[in-house]
Amino acid sequence: MKLRIATYNIHKGVTSFSGRPRIHALKQALAQLDADLVFLQEVQGRHDRIALRHAALWPQQAQHEYLAGESHHAAYGVNAVYDHGHHGNALLSRFSIASARNQDVSDHAYESRGILHCVVEIEGVPVHCYVIHLGLFAGGRRRQTAALIEAVRASSPPDAPIIIAGDFNDWGNKLSEFLRIRLGVSEVFEQHGSAHGLMGYLRKLGGMRPVIQPARTFPASMPMLRLDRIYLRGFEVESAEVMRGGLWANLSDHAPIVSTLRLK
């Protein structure tokens, strides 16, 4: 069967500079993606100050519930808690969510991070989904990736199909090989992408394997950095793309990745 998935850091549903709500436009944009599974980061479960300041533009529901609407189930993992609210990761799923568990992997007091693990039943097959948002510092990301690997090994069978998606903040692509070796996963653009440019041409001409890198997703207005990823095991990739320009340039500071998969 085919499965359409997306990962998106929604920047808490507000604009980057003025903090004006964009959550209604985000919901319309997500509906256009028509994804069966949506891996979301920086989801605002509650924010009393914005709700008070922009009452007409802020939904009464938590963002994950509002974005799920009637078409999707939702699971939410709280990462950061403060006096006026909290935010974290979320999974929206057209399929029933059999279980959900959030694990704190914060590396220090100034960045609250977590791994949201959900098991989704797709045509009788349990698919293990992990929503991740790693820290800004390289040492912390390495430790959080080690915790992710341990969590995946402890919570899913070695032959189970898995999807790990989110904001890895790994602009130097230092973590992909680590995940590939330890978990047997591949990134969606490794399966579907092709190398472009002079270096890609020269490697092909010399009979060398092209170097496929994750896609550029940040900043959304002109993506330069490769921050967001989708890693898979047990799936074939039919398509993978970054949603750029137009609408997507103004909704968040990240651009979403969308991929169509086929369960092996």
Coordinates of C-alpha atoms in Angstrom, one line a residue:
M1 CA 0.0 0.0 0.0
K2 CA 1.0 3.6 -0.6
L3 CA 1.5 5.9 2.4
R4 CA 2.0 9.7 2.2
I5 CA 3.9 11.3 5.1
A6 CA 5.2 14.7 6.0
T7 CA 7.5 16.3 8.6
Y8 CA 7.2 19.9 9.6
N9 CA 8.5 22.2 12.3
I10 CA 5.6 24.7 12.6
H11 CA 7.4 27.3 14.8
K12 CA 4.6 27.1 17.4
G13 CA 2.1 28.4 14.8
V14 CA 3.3 32.0 14.9
T15 CA 5.3 34.2 12.5
S16 CA 9.1 34.4 13.2
F17 CA 9.4 38.1 14.0
S18 CA 6.0 39.5 15.1
G19 CA 4.7 36.4 16.8
R20 CA 1.4 36.8 15.0
P21 CA -0.7 33.5 14.8
R22 CA -0.5 31.5 11.6
I23 CA -2.2 28.4 12.9
H24 CA -5.4 28.7 10.7
A25 CA -3.3 29.1 7.5
L26 CA -1.2 26.1 8.7
K27 CA -4.2 23.9 9.0
Q28 CA -5.3 24.8 5.4
A29 CA -1.8 24.1 4.2
L30 CA -1.6 20.8 5.9
A31 CA -4.9 19.8 4.3
Q32 CA -3.4 20.5 0.9
L33 CA -0.5 18.1 1.7
D34 CA -3.1 15.3 2.1
A35 CA -0.6 13.3 4.2
D36 CA -1.6 10.1 6.1
L37 CA 1.0 10.7 8.8
V38 CA 2.3 14.2 9.8
F39 CA 5.3 14.5 12.1
L40 CA 5.2 17.9 13.8
Q41 CA 7.7 19.8 15.9
E42 CA 7.3 22.9 18.0
V43 CA 3.6 22.3 18.5
Q44 CA 2.0 24.6 21.1
G45 CA -0.2 22.6 23.4
R46 CA -1.1 25.8 25.4
H47 CA 0.0 29.4 25.3
D48 CA -2.2 31.6 27.5
R49 CA -0.5 34.9 26.5
I50 CA -1.0 34.5 22.8
A51 CA -4.5 33.1 23.4
L52 CA -5.4 36.3 25.4
R53 CA -3.6 38.7 23.0
H54 CA -5.0 37.2 19.8
A55 CA -8.3 35.6 20.9
A56 CA -9.9 35.8 17.5
L57 CA -6.9 34.2 15.8
W58 CA -6.1 31.5 18.3
P59 CA -8.0 28.2 18.5
Q60 CA -9.4 27.1 21.8
Q61 CA -8.1 23.6 21.2
A62 CA -4.5 22.6 21.6
Q63 CA -2.7 22.9 18.3
H64 CA -2.3 19.2 17.7
E65 CA -6.1 18.7 18.2
Y66 CA -7.0 21.6 16.1
L67 CA -4.7 20.6 13.2
A68 CA -5.9 16.9 13.4
G69 CA -9.5 18.0 13.0
E70 CA -12.0 15.3 12.0
S71 CA -9.7 13.5 9.6
H72 CA -6.8 12.5 11.8
H73 CA -6.0 11.1 15.2
A74 CA -3.4 13.0 17.3
A75 CA -0.8 12.2 19.9
Y76 CA 1.2 14.9 21.7
G77 CA 4.4 14.8 23.7
V78 CA 5.1 17.7 26.0
N79 CA 8.7 18.8 26.0
A80 CA 8.9 22.4 27.4
V81 CA 6.7 23.6 30.2
Y82 CA 6.4 27.2 31.4
D83 CA 4.1 29.3 33.5
H84 CA 1.8 30.3 30.6
G85 CA 1.9 27.1 28.6
H86 CA 3.9 24.2 27.0
H87 CA 5.0 22.9 23.6
G88 CA 6.4 19.7 22.1
N89 CA 6.2 17.2 19.3
A90 CA 3.0 15.7 17.8
L91 CA 1.9 13.0 15.4
L92 CA -1.2 13.3 13.2
S93 CA -2.4 10.0 11.8
R94 CA -5.3 8.9 9.6
F95 CA -4.9 5.5 11.1
S96 CA -5.6 4.6 14.7
I97 CA -2.8 5.2 17.2
A98 CA -2.4 2.1 19.2
S99 CA 0.0 3.6 21.7
A100 CA 2.0 6.7 22.4
R101 CA 4.9 7.5 24.7
N102 CA 7.0 10.6 25.2
Q103 CA 10.6 10.3 26.4
D104 CA 12.6 13.3 27.7
V105 CA 16.0 13.5 26.1
S106 CA 16.9 17.1 27.1
D107 CA 20.6 17.5 27.3
H108 CA 20.7 20.7 29.5
A109 CA 18.3 23.0 31.2
Y110 CA 18.0 25.5 28.4
E111 CA 16.7 23.2 25.7
S112 CA 13.8 20.8 26.4
R113 CA 13.7 18.0 23.9
G114 CA 11.8 14.7 23.6
I115 CA 11.1 11.6 21.5
L116 CA 7.5 10.9 20.8
H117 CA 7.0 7.2 20.0
C118 CA 3.7 6.1 18.5
V119 CA 2.6 2.7 17.1
V120 CA 0.2 3.1 14.2
E121 CA -1.8 0.2 12.8
I122 CA -1.7 0.2 9.0
E123 CA -3.6 -2.6 7.4
G124 CA -2.8 -4.8 10.4
V125 CA 0.9 -4.0 10.4
P126 CA 2.2 -2.1 13.4
V127 CA 4.4 0.8 12.2
H128 CA 6.6 2.5 14.8
C129 CA 6.7 6.2 14.4
Y130 CA 9.2 8.5 16.2
V131 CA 8.9 12.2 16.2
I132 CA 12.2 13.9 17.1
H133 CA 13.5 17.5 17.6
L134 CA 17.2 17.5 18.5
G135 CA 19.2 20.2 20.2
L136 CA 21.3 23.1 18.8
F137 CA 24.7 21.8 20.0
A138 CA 26.7 19.0 18.3
G139 CA 27.6 17.2 21.5
G140 CA 24.0 17.2 22.7
R141 CA 22.7 16.0 19.3
R142 CA 25.1 13.0 19.5
R143 CA 23.9 12.1 22.9
Q144 CA 20.3 12.5 21.9
T145 CA 20.8 10.4 18.8
A146 CA 22.4 7.7 21.0
A147 CA 19.2 7.9 23.2
L148 CA 17.1 7.6 20.1
I149 CA 18.9 4.5 18.9
E150 CA 18.5 2.9 22.3
A151 CA 14.8 3.9 22.4
V152 CA 14.1 2.4 19.0
R153 CA 15.9 -0.8 19.8
A154 CA 14.0 -1.1 23.1
S155 CA 10.6 -0.3 21.8
S156 CA 10.3 -1.9 18.4
P157 CA 11.2 -5.4 17.0
P158 CA 14.3 -5.5 14.8
D159 CA 12.3 -6.3 11.7
A160 CA 9.5 -3.8 12.3
P161 CA 8.8 -1.0 9.8
I162 CA 9.9 2.3 11.4
I163 CA 9.7 6.0 10.5
I164 CA 11.9 8.5 12.3
A165 CA 11.1 12.1 11.3
G166 CA 11.6 15.6 12.6
D167 CA 14.0 18.5 13.0
F168 CA 17.5 17.1 13.6
N169 CA 19.3 20.4 13.5
D170 CA 22.1 18.4 11.9
W171 CA 23.2 20.9 9.2
G172 CA 26.5 19.1 8.7
N173 CA 24.9 15.7 8.2
K174 CA 27.0 14.0 10.9
L175 CA 24.3 11.7 12.2
S176 CA 22.9 9.8 9.2
E177 CA 25.7 7.2 9.0
F178 CA 25.4 6.6 12.8
L179 CA 21.6 5.9 12.4
R180 CA 22.1 3.8 9.2
I181 CA 24.7 1.5 10.9
R182 CA 22.9 1.1 14.2
L183 CA 19.2 0.9 13.0
G184 CA 19.4 -0.1 9.4
V185 CA 17.5 3.0 8.2
S186 CA 17.9 5.2 5.2
E187 CA 16.9 8.8 4.6
V188 CA 14.2 9.4 2.0
F189 CA 16.4 11.4 -0.3
E190 CA 19.1 8.7 -0.3
Q191 CA 16.5 6.3 -1.7
H192 CA 14.9 8.7 -4.1
G193 CA 17.3 11.5 -4.7
S194 CA 20.0 12.0 -7.3
A195 CA 23.2 14.1 -7.1
H196 CA 23.2 17.3 -9.1
G197 CA 25.8 19.9 -10.1
L198 CA 29.4 19.7 -11.2
M199 CA 30.6 17.4 -8.4
G200 CA 27.7 15.0 -9.0
Y201 CA 28.5 14.9 -12.7
L202 CA 32.2 14.3 -12.1
R203 CA 31.5 11.5 -9.7
K204 CA 29.2 9.8 -12.2
L205 CA 31.7 10.3 -15.0
G206 CA 34.4 8.6 -12.9
G207 CA 32.1 5.7 -12.0
M208 CA 31.8 6.7 -8.4
R209 CA 28.7 6.5 -6.4
P210 CA 26.9 9.9 -6.1
V211 CA 26.8 11.5 -2.7
I212 CA 23.1 12.1 -1.8
Q213 CA 22.5 14.6 0.9
P214 CA 19.4 15.4 2.9
A215 CA 17.3 18.3 1.5
R216 CA 17.7 21.9 2.3
T217 CA 14.7 23.1 4.5
F218 CA 15.8 26.2 6.4
P219 CA 15.0 29.0 6.3
A220 CA 11.8 28.4 4.5
S221 CA 12.0 31.6 2.5
M222 CA 15.3 30.5 0.9
P223 CA 16.4 27.0 2.2
M224 CA 20.1 26.7 2.7
L225 CA 20.5 24.4 5.7
R226 CA 19.7 20.6 5.8
L227 CA 17.9 20.4 9.1
D228 CA 14.8 18.2 8.6
R229 CA 14.9 14.5 7.9
I230 CA 12.8 11.4 7.4
Y231 CA 14.5 8.1 8.1
L232 CA 12.9 4.8 7.1
R233 CA 13.1 1.0 7.5
G234 CA 10.8 -1.4 5.8
F235 CA 9.6 1.1 3.1
E236 CA 10.3 1.9 -0.5
V237 CA 10.3 5.6 -1.5
E238 CA 8.3 6.6 -4.5
S239 CA 8.8 10.3 -4.2
A240 CA 10.3 12.9 -1.8
E241 CA 10.1 16.7 -2.0
V242 CA 10.5 19.9 -0.1
M243 CA 7.5 22.3 -0.2
R244 CA 9.1 25.6 -1.2
G245 CA 8.1 29.1 -2.2
G246 CA 4.7 30.8 -2.2
L247 CA 2.5 29.8 0.7
W248 CA 5.3 27.7 2.5
A249 CA 7.7 30.6 2.7
N250 CA 5.5 32.4 5.1
L251 CA 4.0 29.8 7.4
S252 CA 7.1 28.8 9.4
D253 CA 10.8 29.2 9.5
H254 CA 11.2 25.6 8.2
A255 CA 9.9 24.1 4.9
P256 CA 8.1 20.8 5.2
I257 CA 9.2 17.5 3.6
V258 CA 6.6 15.3 2.0
S259 CA 7.3 11.7 0.8
T260 CA 5.2 8.9 -0.7
L261 CA 6.1 5.5 0.5
R262 CA 5.2 1.9 -0.2
L263 CA 5.3 -0.6 2.7
K264 CA 7.5 -3.6 1.7

